[in-house]
Amino acid sequence: MARNDLRPITKLRSTAGTGYTYVTRKSRRNDPDRLTLRKYDPVAGRHVEFREER
């Protein structure tokens, strides 16, 4: 398997509507569904939920 097959690069977009994104890698084997993380959005100035873009 190639490096990008098992752990692809994913974009996490803010649900606050600011357009801010984080870039991370995720494991397809452990997290086959869409990833959601609570992270800091500097545009909104608070912690919000970030969802994986496809």
Short mmCIF file of C-alpha atoms in Angstrom, two decimals:
data_model
loop_
_atom_site.label_atom_id
_atom_site.label_comp_id
_atom_site.label_asym_id
_atom_site.label_seq_id
_atom_site.Cartn_x
_atom_site.Cartn_y
_atom_site.Cartn_z
CA MET A 1 0.00 0.00 0.00
CA ALA A 2 1.15 3.49 -0.75
CA ARG A 3 1.46 6.05 1.99
CA ASN A 4 -1.59 8.06 0.89
CA ASP A 5 -3.93 5.07 0.62
CA LEU A 6 -4.25 4.27 4.32
CA ARG A 7 -3.86 7.78 5.83
CA PRO A 8 -5.16 10.38 3.35
CA ILE A 9 -4.91 14.13 3.87
CA THR A 10 -8.26 15.60 4.91
CA LYS A 11 -9.50 19.17 5.30
CA LEU A 12 -11.47 20.12 8.40
CA ARG A 13 -13.78 23.12 7.81
CA SER A 14 -15.28 25.22 10.59
CA THR A 15 -19.01 24.85 11.22
CA ALA A 16 -19.15 28.48 12.41
CA GLY A 17 -19.24 29.61 8.77
CA THR A 18 -15.96 31.53 8.88
CA GLY A 19 -14.28 29.46 6.16
CA TYR A 20 -11.29 28.59 8.37
CA THR A 21 -9.77 25.14 7.76
CA TYR A 22 -7.30 22.77 9.37
CA VAL A 23 -5.41 20.14 7.38
CA THR A 24 -4.73 16.75 8.96
CA ARG A 25 -4.37 13.04 8.19
CA LYS A 26 -6.81 10.39 9.29
CA SER A 27 -6.84 6.62 9.33
CA ARG A 28 -9.42 5.11 6.98
CA ARG A 29 -9.31 1.86 8.92
CA ASN A 30 -10.14 3.40 12.34
CA ASP A 31 -12.38 6.29 11.18
CA PRO A 32 -14.24 5.36 7.99
CA ASP A 33 -16.98 7.94 8.68
CA ARG A 34 -16.70 11.71 8.42
CA LEU A 35 -14.39 13.12 11.11
CA THR A 36 -15.56 15.84 13.53
CA LEU A 37 -13.22 17.54 16.00
CA ARG A 38 -13.68 20.47 18.36
CA LYS A 39 -10.84 22.92 17.67
CA TYR A 40 -10.08 26.63 17.97
CA ASP A 41 -11.30 28.95 15.23
CA PRO A 42 -9.24 32.18 15.35
CA VAL A 43 -11.69 34.04 13.10
CA ALA A 44 -14.63 33.27 15.41
CA GLY A 45 -12.42 33.62 18.50
CA ARG A 46 -13.68 30.46 20.19
CA HIS A 47 -13.69 26.66 20.01
CA VAL A 48 -16.14 25.26 17.45
CA GLU A 49 -16.76 21.93 15.77
CA PHE A 50 -14.81 21.22 12.59
CA ARG A 51 -16.14 18.66 10.09
CA GLU A 52 -14.28 16.75 7.42
CA GLU A 53 -14.73 17.97 3.84
CA ARG A 54 -14.94 15.56 0.94
#
